[in-house]
JSON list of C-alpha atoms in Angstrom, two decimals:
[
{"chain": "A", "resi": 1, "resn": "MET", "atom": "CA", "xyz": [129.25, -110.76, -58.69]},
{"chain": "A", "resi": 2, "resn": "LYS", "atom": "CA", "xyz": [129.37, -111.22, -54.92]},
{"chain": "A", "resi": 3, "resn": "ILE", "atom": "CA", "xyz": [126.12, -111.52, -53.03]},
{"chain": "A", "resi": 4, "resn": "LEU", "atom": "CA", "xyz": [125.14, -110.94, -49.42]},
{"chain": "A", "resi": 5, "resn": "VAL", "atom": "CA", "xyz": [122.05, -112.96, -48.44]},
{"chain": "A", "resi": 6, "resn": "ILE", "atom": "CA", "xyz": [119.95, -111.85, -45.46]},
{"chain": "A", "resi": 7, "resn": "ASP", "atom": "CA", "xyz": [117.36, -114.29, -44.10]},
{"chain": "A", "resi": 8, "resn": "ILE", "atom": "CA", "xyz": [115.06, -112.28, -41.83]},
{"chain": "A", "resi": 9, "resn": "GLY", "atom": "CA", "xyz": [113.23, -114.10, -39.04]},
{"chain": "A", "resi": 10, "resn": "GLY", "atom": "CA", "xyz": [111.26, -113.25, -35.94]},
{"chain": "A", "resi": 11, "resn": "SER", "atom": "CA", "xyz": [113.98, -114.58, -33.62]},
{"chain": "A", "resi": 12, "resn": "ASN", "atom": "CA", "xyz": [117.15, -114.13, -35.66]},
{"chain": "A", "resi": 13, "resn": "ILE", "atom": "CA", "xyz": [118.55, -112.49, -38.77]},
{"chain": "A", "resi": 14, "resn": "LYS", "atom": "CA", "xyz": [120.94, -114.85, -40.55]},
{"chain": "A", "resi": 15, "resn": "ILE", "atom": "CA", "xyz": [123.49, -113.63, -43.09]},
{"chain": "A", "resi": 16, "resn": "LEU", "atom": "CA", "xyz": [125.94, -115.27, -45.49]},
{"chain": "A", "resi": 17, "resn": "ALA", "atom": "CA", "xyz": [127.99, -113.93, -48.41]},
{"chain": "A", "resi": 18, "resn": "THR", "atom": "CA", "xyz": [129.48, -115.48, -51.53]},
{"chain": "A", "resi": 19, "resn": "GLY", "atom": "CA", "xyz": [132.59, -117.49, -50.69]},
{"chain": "A", "resi": 20, "resn": "GLN", "atom": "CA", "xyz": [131.92, -117.61, -46.94]},
{"chain": "A", "resi": 21, "resn": "GLU", "atom": "CA", "xyz": [131.51, -120.89, -45.08]},
{"chain": "A", "resi": 22, "resn": "GLU", "atom": "CA", "xyz": [129.76, -119.92, -41.86]},
{"chain": "A", "resi": 23, "resn": "ARG", "atom": "CA", "xyz": [126.54, -117.94, -41.58]},
{"chain": "A", "resi": 24, "resn": "ILE", "atom": "CA", "xyz": [126.24, -115.29, -38.86]},
{"chain": "A", "resi": 25, "resn": "LYS", "atom": "CA", "xyz": [123.19, -114.92, -36.61]},
{"chain": "A", "resi": 26, "resn": "ILE", "atom": "CA", "xyz": [121.92, -111.59, -35.31]},
{"chain": "A", "resi": 27, "resn": "PRO", "atom": "CA", "xyz": [119.12, -111.60, -32.68]},
{"chain": "A", "resi": 28, "resn": "SER", "atom": "CA", "xyz": [115.91, -109.88, -33.82]},
{"chain": "A", "resi": 29, "resn": "GLY", "atom": "CA", "xyz": [112.55, -109.77, -32.02]},
{"chain": "A", "resi": 30, "resn": "SER", "atom": "CA", "xyz": [109.10, -108.20, -31.94]},
{"chain": "A", "resi": 31, "resn": "ASP", "atom": "CA", "xyz": [110.42, -104.59, -31.96]},
{"chain": "A", "resi": 32, "resn": "PHE", "atom": "CA", "xyz": [113.21, -105.17, -34.49]},
{"chain": "A", "resi": 33, "resn": "SER", "atom": "CA", "xyz": [113.24, -102.49, -37.21]},
{"chain": "A", "resi": 34, "resn": "PRO", "atom": "CA", "xyz": [115.24, -101.99, -40.43]},
{"chain": "A", "resi": 35, "resn": "GLU", "atom": "CA", "xyz": [117.01, -99.04, -38.78]},
{"chain": "A", "resi": 36, "resn": "GLU", "atom": "CA", "xyz": [118.26, -101.49, -36.18]},
{"chain": "A", "resi": 37, "resn": "MET", "atom": "CA", "xyz": [119.07, -104.25, -38.67]},
{"chain": "A", "resi": 38, "resn": "ILE", "atom": "CA", "xyz": [121.14, -102.33, -41.22]},
{"chain": "A", "resi": 39, "resn": "PRO", "atom": "CA", "xyz": [124.04, -101.21, -38.97]},
{"chain": "A", "resi": 40, "resn": "GLN", "atom": "CA", "xyz": [124.25, -104.64, -37.35]},
{"chain": "A", "resi": 41, "resn": "VAL", "atom": "CA", "xyz": [124.34, -106.44, -40.70]},
{"chain": "A", "resi": 42, "resn": "LYS", "atom": "CA", "xyz": [126.97, -104.03, -42.03]},
{"chain": "A", "resi": 43, "resn": "ALA", "atom": "CA", "xyz": [129.11, -104.49, -38.93]},
{"chain": "A", "resi": 44, "resn": "GLN", "atom": "CA", "xyz": [128.91, -108.29, -39.02]},
{"chain": "A", "resi": 45, "resn": "ALA", "atom": "CA", "xyz": [129.59, -108.38, -42.79]},
{"chain": "A", "resi": 46, "resn": "SER", "atom": "CA", "xyz": [132.33, -105.74, -42.70]},
{"chain": "A", "resi": 47, "resn": "ASN", "atom": "CA", "xyz": [135.03, -108.25, -43.66]},
{"chain": "A", "resi": 48, "resn": "TRP", "atom": "CA", "xyz": [132.98, -109.72, -46.51]},
{"chain": "A", "resi": 49, "resn": "ASP", "atom": "CA", "xyz": [133.00, -108.47, -50.11]},
{"chain": "A", "resi": 50, "resn": "TYR", "atom": "CA", "xyz": [129.59, -108.06, -51.76]},
{"chain": "A", "resi": 51, "resn": "ASP", "atom": "CA", "xyz": [128.07, -105.91, -54.51]},
{"chain": "A", "resi": 52, "resn": "ARG", "atom": "CA", "xyz": [124.53, -107.32, -54.45]},
{"chain": "A", "resi": 53, "resn": "VAL", "atom": "CA", "xyz": [122.08, -108.09, -51.63]},
{"chain": "A", "resi": 54, "resn": "THR", "atom": "CA", "xyz": [119.20, -110.58, -51.43]},
{"chain": "A", "resi": 55, "resn": "MET", "atom": "CA", "xyz": [116.71, -110.18, -48.57]},
{"chain": "A", "resi": 56, "resn": "GLY", "atom": "CA", "xyz": [114.30, -112.95, -47.58]},
{"chain": "A", "resi": 57, "resn": "PHE", "atom": "CA", "xyz": [111.45, -111.13, -45.84]},
{"chain": "A", "resi": 58, "resn": "PRO", "atom": "CA", "xyz": [108.67, -112.70, -43.69]},
{"chain": "A", "resi": 59, "resn": "GLY", "atom": "CA", "xyz": [105.74, -110.98, -45.36]},
{"chain": "A", "resi": 60, "resn": "ILE", "atom": "CA", "xyz": [104.16, -110.12, -48.70]},
{"chain": "A", "resi": 61, "resn": "VAL", "atom": "CA", "xyz": [106.61, -108.93, -51.35]},
{"chain": "A", "resi": 62, "resn": "LYS", "atom": "CA", "xyz": [105.64, -107.95, -54.89]},
{"chain": "A", "resi": 63, "resn": "ASN", "atom": "CA", "xyz": [107.76, -106.43, -57.66]},
{"chain": "A", "resi": 64, "resn": "ASN", "atom": "CA", "xyz": [110.68, -106.10, -55.23]},
{"chain": "A", "resi": 65, "resn": "LYS", "atom": "CA", "xyz": [108.53, -104.09, -52.79]},
{"chain": "A", "resi": 66, "resn": "ILE", "atom": "CA", "xyz": [107.48, -105.00, -49.26]},
{"chain": "A", "resi": 67, "resn": "LEU", "atom": "CA", "xyz": [103.69, -104.63, -49.13]},
{"chain": "A", "resi": 68, "resn": "THR", "atom": "CA", "xyz": [102.95, -105.49, -45.49]},
{"chain": "A", "resi": 69, "resn": "GLU", "atom": "CA", "xyz": [104.63, -104.92, -42.16]},
{"chain": "A", "resi": 70, "resn": "PRO", "atom": "CA", "xyz": [105.81, -108.20, -40.59]},
{"chain": "A", "resi": 71, "resn": "ILE", "atom": "CA", "xyz": [103.80, -109.82, -37.79]},
{"chain": "A", "resi": 72, "resn": "ASN", "atom": "CA", "xyz": [106.78, -110.89, -35.68]},
{"chain": "A", "resi": 73, "resn": "LEU", "atom": "CA", "xyz": [109.04, -107.82, -36.10]},
{"chain": "A", "resi": 74, "resn": "GLY", "atom": "CA", "xyz": [108.84, -104.06, -35.56]},
{"chain": "A", "resi": 75, "resn": "ASP", "atom": "CA", "xyz": [107.55, -101.42, -37.98]},
{"chain": "A", "resi": 76, "resn": "GLY", "atom": "CA", "xyz": [109.14, -99.41, -40.78]},
{"chain": "A", "resi": 77, "resn": "TRP", "atom": "CA", "xyz": [109.88, -102.13, -43.34]},
{"chain": "A", "resi": 78, "resn": "GLU", "atom": "CA", "xyz": [107.30, -101.16, -45.97]},
{"chain": "A", "resi": 79, "resn": "LYS", "atom": "CA", "xyz": [108.81, -97.82, -46.97]},
{"chain": "A", "resi": 80, "resn": "TYR", "atom": "CA", "xyz": [112.46, -98.36, -46.09]},
{"chain": "A", "resi": 81, "resn": "ASP", "atom": "CA", "xyz": [115.01, -97.71, -48.88]},
{"chain": "A", "resi": 82, "resn": "PHE", "atom": "CA", "xyz": [117.31, -100.73, -48.62]},
{"chain": "A", "resi": 83, "resn": "GLU", "atom": "CA", "xyz": [119.27, -99.96, -51.80]},
{"chain": "A", "resi": 84, "resn": "ALA", "atom": "CA", "xyz": [120.20, -96.55, -50.42]},
{"chain": "A", "resi": 85, "resn": "ALA", "atom": "CA", "xyz": [121.15, -98.11, -47.09]},
{"chain": "A", "resi": 86, "resn": "PHE", "atom": "CA", "xyz": [123.43, -100.75, -48.62]},
{"chain": "A", "resi": 87, "resn": "GLY", "atom": "CA", "xyz": [124.63, -98.65, -51.56]},
{"chain": "A", "resi": 88, "resn": "CYS", "atom": "CA", "xyz": [124.10, -101.48, -54.05]},
{"chain": "A", "resi": 89, "resn": "PRO", "atom": "CA", "xyz": [121.28, -103.32, -55.87]},
{"chain": "A", "resi": 90, "resn": "VAL", "atom": "CA", "xyz": [118.92, -105.24, -53.55]},
{"chain": "A", "resi": 91, "resn": "LYS", "atom": "CA", "xyz": [116.44, -107.98, -54.44]},
{"chain": "A", "resi": 92, "resn": "ILE", "atom": "CA", "xyz": [113.68, -108.63, -51.89]},
{"chain": "A", "resi": 93, "resn": "ILE", "atom": "CA", "xyz": [111.75, -111.90, -51.89]},
{"chain": "A", "resi": 94, "resn": "ASN", "atom": "CA", "xyz": [109.37, -113.60, -49.48]},
{"chain": "A", "resi": 95, "resn": "ASP", "atom": "CA", "xyz": [111.40, -115.76, -47.09]},
{"chain": "A", "resi": 96, "resn": "ALA", "atom": "CA", "xyz": [109.49, -118.96, -47.91]},
{"chain": "A", "resi": 97, "resn": "ALA", "atom": "CA", "xyz": [109.95, -118.31, -51.63]},
{"chain": "A", "resi": 98, "resn": "MET", "atom": "CA", "xyz": [113.70, -117.85, -51.08]},
{"chain": "A", "resi": 99, "resn": "GLN", "atom": "CA", "xyz": [113.99, -121.19, -49.28]},
{"chain": "A", "resi": 100, "resn": "ALA", "atom": "CA", "xyz": [111.80, -122.77, -51.96]},
{"chain": "A", "resi": 101, "resn": "LEU", "atom": "CA", "xyz": [114.16, -121.51, -54.64]},
{"chain": "A", "resi": 102, "resn": "GLY", "atom": "CA", "xyz": [117.11, -123.07, -52.83]},
{"chain": "A", "resi": 103, "resn": "SER", "atom": "CA", "xyz": [115.24, -126.39, -52.67]},
{"chain": "A", "resi": 104, "resn": "TYR", "atom": "CA", "xyz": [114.05, -126.43, -56.28]},
{"chain": "A", "resi": 105, "resn": "GLU", "atom": "CA", "xyz": [115.11, -129.32, -58.53]},
{"chain": "A", "resi": 106, "resn": "GLY", "atom": "CA", "xyz": [112.73, -128.79, -61.46]},
{"chain": "A", "resi": 107, "resn": "LYS", "atom": "CA", "xyz": [109.15, -129.22, -62.67]},
{"chain": "A", "resi": 108, "resn": "LYS", "atom": "CA", "xyz": [106.35, -128.11, -60.32]},
{"chain": "A", "resi": 109, "resn": "MET", "atom": "CA", "xyz": [107.30, -127.89, -56.66]},
{"chain": "A", "resi": 110, "resn": "LEU", "atom": "CA", "xyz": [105.30, -126.70, -53.65]},
{"chain": "A", "resi": 111, "resn": "PHE", "atom": "CA", "xyz": [107.23, -125.55, -50.59]},
{"chain": "A", "resi": 112, "resn": "MET", "atom": "CA", "xyz": [105.76, -125.65, -47.08]},
{"chain": "A", "resi": 113, "resn": "GLY", "atom": "CA", "xyz": [107.85, -123.93, -44.40]},
{"chain": "A", "resi": 114, "resn": "LEU", "atom": "CA", "xyz": [106.98, -125.33, -40.98]},
{"chain": "A", "resi": 115, "resn": "GLY", "atom": "CA", "xyz": [108.23, -122.68, -38.57]},
{"chain": "A", "resi": 116, "resn": "THR", "atom": "CA", "xyz": [106.67, -120.04, -36.36]},
{"chain": "A", "resi": 117, "resn": "GLY", "atom": "CA", "xyz": [103.81, -120.02, -38.85]},
{"chain": "A", "resi": 118, "resn": "LEU", "atom": "CA", "xyz": [103.43, -121.68, -42.25]},
{"chain": "A", "resi": 119, "resn": "GLY", "atom": "CA", "xyz": [105.27, -120.26, -45.24]},
{"chain": "A", "resi": 120, "resn": "THR", "atom": "CA", "xyz": [104.24, -121.40, -48.72]},
{"chain": "A", "resi": 121, "resn": "ALA", "atom": "CA", "xyz": [105.52, -120.90, -52.25]},
{"chain": "A", "resi": 122, "resn": "MET", "atom": "CA", "xyz": [105.46, -122.69, -55.59]},
{"chain": "A", "resi": 123, "resn": "ILE", "atom": "CA", "xyz": [108.03, -122.87, -58.35]},
{"chain": "A", "resi": 124, "resn": "VAL", "atom": "CA", "xyz": [106.79, -123.95, -61.76]},
{"chain": "A", "resi": 125, "resn": "ASN", "atom": "CA", "xyz": [109.32, -124.30, -64.60]},
{"chain": "A", "resi": 126, "resn": "ASN", "atom": "CA", "xyz": [111.67, -121.68, -63.06]},
{"chain": "A", "resi": 127, "resn": "THR", "atom": "CA", "xyz": [108.88, -119.23, -62.21]},
{"chain": "A", "resi": 128, "resn": "ILE", "atom": "CA", "xyz": [108.64, -118.39, -58.49]},
{"chain": "A", "resi": 129, "resn": "ILE", "atom": "CA", "xyz": [105.10, -117.97, -57.16]},
{"chain": "A", "resi": 130, "resn": "PRO", "atom": "CA", "xyz": [104.92, -116.66, -53.58]},
{"chain": "A", "resi": 131, "resn": "MET", "atom": "CA", "xyz": [101.74, -117.80, -51.83]},
{"chain": "A", "resi": 132, "resn": "GLU", "atom": "CA", "xyz": [99.69, -117.17, -48.69]},
{"chain": "A", "resi": 133, "resn": "ALA", "atom": "CA", "xyz": [98.12, -120.61, -48.49]},
{"chain": "A", "resi": 134, "resn": "ALA", "atom": "CA", "xyz": [98.70, -120.56, -44.72]},
{"chain": "A", "resi": 135, "resn": "HIS", "atom": "CA", "xyz": [95.69, -118.27, -44.35]},
{"chain": "A", "resi": 136, "resn": "LEU", "atom": "CA", "xyz": [93.23, -120.44, -46.26]},
{"chain": "A", "resi": 137, "resn": "PRO", "atom": "CA", "xyz": [90.33, -121.64, -44.09]},
{"chain": "A", "resi": 138, "resn": "TYR", "atom": "CA", "xyz": [90.93, -125.01, -42.43]},
{"chain": "A", "resi": 139, "resn": "LYS", "atom": "CA", "xyz": [88.75, -126.65, -39.79]},
{"chain": "A", "resi": 140, "resn": "LYS", "atom": "CA", "xyz": [87.85, -123.93, -37.25]},
{"chain": "A", "resi": 141, "resn": "ALA", "atom": "CA", "xyz": [90.62, -121.51, -38.27]},
{"chain": "A", "resi": 142, "resn": "THR", "atom": "CA", "xyz": [93.38, -121.60, -40.93]},
{"chain": "A", "resi": 143, "resn": "PHE", "atom": "CA", "xyz": [96.12, -124.02, -41.98]},
{"chain": "A", "resi": 144, "resn": "GLU", "atom": "CA", "xyz": [98.68, -121.89, -40.14]},
{"chain": "A", "resi": 145, "resn": "ALA", "atom": "CA", "xyz": [96.73, -122.19, -36.88]},
{"chain": "A", "resi": 146, "resn": "TYR", "atom": "CA", "xyz": [97.14, -125.98, -36.99]},
{"chain": "A", "resi": 147, "resn": "LEU", "atom": "CA", "xyz": [100.66, -126.21, -38.46]},
{"chain": "A", "resi": 148, "resn": "GLY", "atom": "CA", "xyz": [102.40, -123.32, -36.70]},
{"chain": "A", "resi": 149, "resn": "LYS", "atom": "CA", "xyz": [104.59, -123.31, -33.60]},
{"chain": "A", "resi": 150, "resn": "PRO", "atom": "CA", "xyz": [101.82, -122.41, -31.10]},
{"chain": "A", "resi": 151, "resn": "TYR", "atom": "CA", "xyz": [99.83, -125.55, -32.03]},
{"chain": "A", "resi": 152, "resn": "PHE", "atom": "CA", "xyz": [103.02, -127.62, -31.98]},
{"chain": "A", "resi": 153, "resn": "TYR", "atom": "CA", "xyz": [103.76, -126.62, -28.38]},
{"chain": "A", "resi": 154, "resn": "SER", "atom": "CA", "xyz": [100.20, -126.59, -27.05]},
{"chain": "A", "resi": 155, "resn": "LYS", "atom": "CA", "xyz": [98.94, -129.86, -28.59]},
{"chain": "A", "resi": 156, "resn": "GLY", "atom": "CA", "xyz": [102.13, -131.86, -28.85]},
{"chain": "A", "resi": 157, "resn": "MET", "atom": "CA", "xyz": [104.29, -133.24, -31.62]},
{"chain": "A", "resi": 158, "resn": "LYS", "atom": "CA", "xyz": [102.09, -136.24, -32.49]},
{"chain": "A", "resi": 159, "resn": "ARG", "atom": "CA", "xyz": [98.90, -134.23, -33.05]},
{"chain": "A", "resi": 160, "resn": "TRP", "atom": "CA", "xyz": [100.86, -131.54, -34.92]},
{"chain": "A", "resi": 161, "resn": "GLU", "atom": "CA", "xyz": [102.37, -134.15, -37.24]},
{"chain": "A", "resi": 162, "resn": "GLY", "atom": "CA", "xyz": [98.89, -135.51, -37.94]},
{"chain": "A", "resi": 163, "resn": "GLN", "atom": "CA", "xyz": [97.80, -132.04, -39.05]},
{"chain": "A", "resi": 164, "resn": "VAL", "atom": "CA", "xyz": [100.86, -131.76, -41.31]},
{"chain": "A", "resi": 165, "resn": "HIS", "atom": "CA", "xyz": [99.96, -135.02, -43.05]},
{"chain": "A", "resi": 166, "resn": "ARG", "atom": "CA", "xyz": [96.35, -133.88, -43.51]},
{"chain": "A", "resi": 167, "resn": "ALA", "atom": "CA", "xyz": [97.43, -130.50, -44.88]},
{"chain": "A", "resi": 168, "resn": "VAL", "atom": "CA", "xyz": [99.82, -132.18, -47.34]},
{"chain": "A", "resi": 169, "resn": "LYS", "atom": "CA", "xyz": [96.92, -134.24, -48.73]},
{"chain": "A", "resi": 170, "resn": "HIS", "atom": "CA", "xyz": [94.78, -131.10, -49.13]},
{"chain": "A", "resi": 171, "resn": "PHE", "atom": "CA", "xyz": [97.61, -129.21, -50.85]},
{"chain": "A", "resi": 172, "resn": "PHE", "atom": "CA", "xyz": [98.37, -132.08, -53.25]},
{"chain": "A", "resi": 173, "resn": "ARG", "atom": "CA", "xyz": [94.72, -132.10, -54.32]},
{"chain": "A", "resi": 174, "resn": "ALA", "atom": "CA", "xyz": [94.43, -128.32, -54.59]},
{"chain": "A", "resi": 175, "resn": "PHE", "atom": "CA", "xyz": [97.74, -127.37, -56.23]},
{"chain": "A", "resi": 176, "resn": "GLN", "atom": "CA", "xyz": [98.74, -130.60, -58.05]},
{"chain": "A", "resi": 177, "resn": "PRO", "atom": "CA", "xyz": [102.51, -130.27, -57.52]},
{"chain": "A", "resi": 178, "resn": "ASP", "atom": "CA", "xyz": [104.98, -132.94, -58.66]},
{"chain": "A", "resi": 179, "resn": "GLU", "atom": "CA", "xyz": [106.42, -132.86, -55.14]},
{"chain": "A", "resi": 180, "resn": "ILE", "atom": "CA", "xyz": [106.18, -130.99, -51.86]},
{"chain": "A", "resi": 181, "resn": "VAL", "atom": "CA", "xyz": [109.28, -129.87, -49.97]},
{"chain": "A", "resi": 182, "resn": "LEU", "atom": "CA", "xyz": [108.80, -129.60, -46.20]},
{"chain": "A", "resi": 183, "resn": "GLY", "atom": "CA", "xyz": [111.20, -127.00, -44.83]},
{"chain": "A", "resi": 184, "resn": "GLY", "atom": "CA", "xyz": [111.35, -124.63, -41.88]},
{"chain": "A", "resi": 185, "resn": "GLY", "atom": "CA", "xyz": [112.73, -125.28, -38.42]},
{"chain": "A", "resi": 186, "resn": "ASN", "atom": "CA", "xyz": [110.02, -127.72, -37.29]},
{"chain": "A", "resi": 187, "resn": "SER", "atom": "CA", "xyz": [110.25, -130.04, -40.30]},
{"chain": "A", "resi": 188, "resn": "LYS", "atom": "CA", "xyz": [113.07, -131.91, -38.54]},
{"chain": "A", "resi": 189, "resn": "HIS", "atom": "CA", "xyz": [110.55, -133.10, -35.92]},
{"chain": "A", "resi": 190, "resn": "LEU", "atom": "CA", "xyz": [108.54, -135.15, -38.43]},
{"chain": "A", "resi": 191, "resn": "ALA", "atom": "CA", "xyz": [108.75, -138.84, -37.55]},
{"chain": "A", "resi": 192, "resn": "GLU", "atom": "CA", "xyz": [107.43, -139.85, -40.97]},
{"chain": "A", "resi": 193, "resn": "ILE", "atom": "CA", "xyz": [107.75, -137.95, -44.23]},
{"chain": "A", "resi": 194, "resn": "PRO", "atom": "CA", "xyz": [104.44, -137.93, -46.16]},
{"chain": "A", "resi": 195, "resn": "GLU", "atom": "CA", "xyz": [104.35, -139.68, -49.51]},
{"chain": "A", "resi": 196, "resn": "GLY", "atom": "CA", "xyz": [105.41, -137.40, -52.35]},
{"chain": "A", "resi": 197, "resn": "CYS", "atom": "CA", "xyz": [107.37, -135.12, -50.03]},
{"chain": "A", "resi": 198, "resn": "ARG", "atom": "CA", "xyz": [111.01, -134.58, -49.16]},
{"chain": "A", "resi": 199, "resn": "LEU", "atom": "CA", "xyz": [112.66, -132.63, -46.36]},
{"chain": "A", "resi": 200, "resn": "GLY", "atom": "CA", "xyz": [114.19, -129.23, -46.99]},
{"chain": "A", "resi": 201, "resn": "ASN", "atom": "CA", "xyz": [116.78, -127.42, -44.92]},
{"chain": "A", "resi": 202, "resn": "ASN", "atom": "CA", "xyz": [116.90, -123.86, -43.59]},
{"chain": "A", "resi": 203, "resn": "LYS", "atom": "CA", "xyz": [120.34, -123.49, -45.16]},
{"chain": "A", "resi": 204, "resn": "HIS", "atom": "CA", "xyz": [118.67, -123.77, -48.57]},
{"chain": "A", "resi": 205, "resn": "ALA", "atom": "CA", "xyz": [117.44, -120.20, -47.99]},
{"chain": "A", "resi": 206, "resn": "PHE", "atom": "CA", "xyz": [120.97, -118.97, -48.68]},
{"chain": "A", "resi": 207, "resn": "LYS", "atom": "CA", "xyz": [121.26, -121.11, -51.80]},
{"chain": "A", "resi": 208, "resn": "GLY", "atom": "CA", "xyz": [118.01, -119.51, -52.97]},
{"chain": "A", "resi": 209, "resn": "GLY", "atom": "CA", "xyz": [119.35, -116.03, -52.26]},
{"chain": "A", "resi": 210, "resn": "PHE", "atom": "CA", "xyz": [122.39, -116.69, -54.41]},
{"chain": "A", "resi": 211, "resn": "ARG", "atom": "CA", "xyz": [120.41, -118.37, -57.20]},
{"chain": "A", "resi": 212, "resn": "LEU", "atom": "CA", "xyz": [118.12, -115.35, -57.50]},
{"chain": "A", "resi": 213, "resn": "TRP", "atom": "CA", "xyz": [121.02, -113.39, -59.04]},
{"chain": "A", "resi": 214, "resn": "GLU", "atom": "CA", "xyz": [123.02, -116.17, -60.63]},
{"chain": "A", "resi": 215, "resn": "GLU", "atom": "CA", "xyz": [120.38, -118.18, -62.49]},
{"chain": "A", "resi": 216, "resn": "ASP", "atom": "CA", "xyz": [117.42, -117.44, -64.76]},
{"chain": "A", "resi": 217, "resn": "PHE", "atom": "CA", "xyz": [114.37, -117.45, -62.50]},
{"chain": "A", "resi": 218, "resn": "ASN", "atom": "CA", "xyz": [111.22, -115.36, -62.93]},
{"chain": "A", "resi": 219, "resn": "LEU", "atom": "CA", "xyz": [109.46, -113.67, -60.03]}
]
């Protein structure tokens, strides 16, 4: 079994296949559609062998179906037939859940992806639970409004990090995880890692994409 993993983001699409060492980046953007993505992914992966595809998608996914159009990309994702486009089986998972899976080391883990927004997922005894905790009410808005990239750039790193530490305390109380993994592109800016947490890595998204086929995890 050889797997192609596609990590879909608002700025870039990143791809990696079984046995390959270097991931490839493809620019995306606010008008980026699946019709635009498929030929570019196929062209970039043309020298790679794969017979399965995992897609990490920035939106709500249930029972291998995309349920919502993405906020930071173009339209057409909900009803697109990816298996027909690739000509092989495709598993679709929320992008935060895919990175969570790559970070998982057992027991009950909560993942918080600190990127453009806030991605959240839990894994409990090998069962993956995608979440939308970012949109829970917090202060005058939502958790995502205080932990996302716009707040980071408008209020500064120090105030943003304070909000991360507060959110971690709320999430520990609410969800009772054994640990929290802080991933996403902005996690590297944390000067201090909150107690009970460890840092993730965006590269763990690919590990999660491979594990989805290779190991016994429940969605």
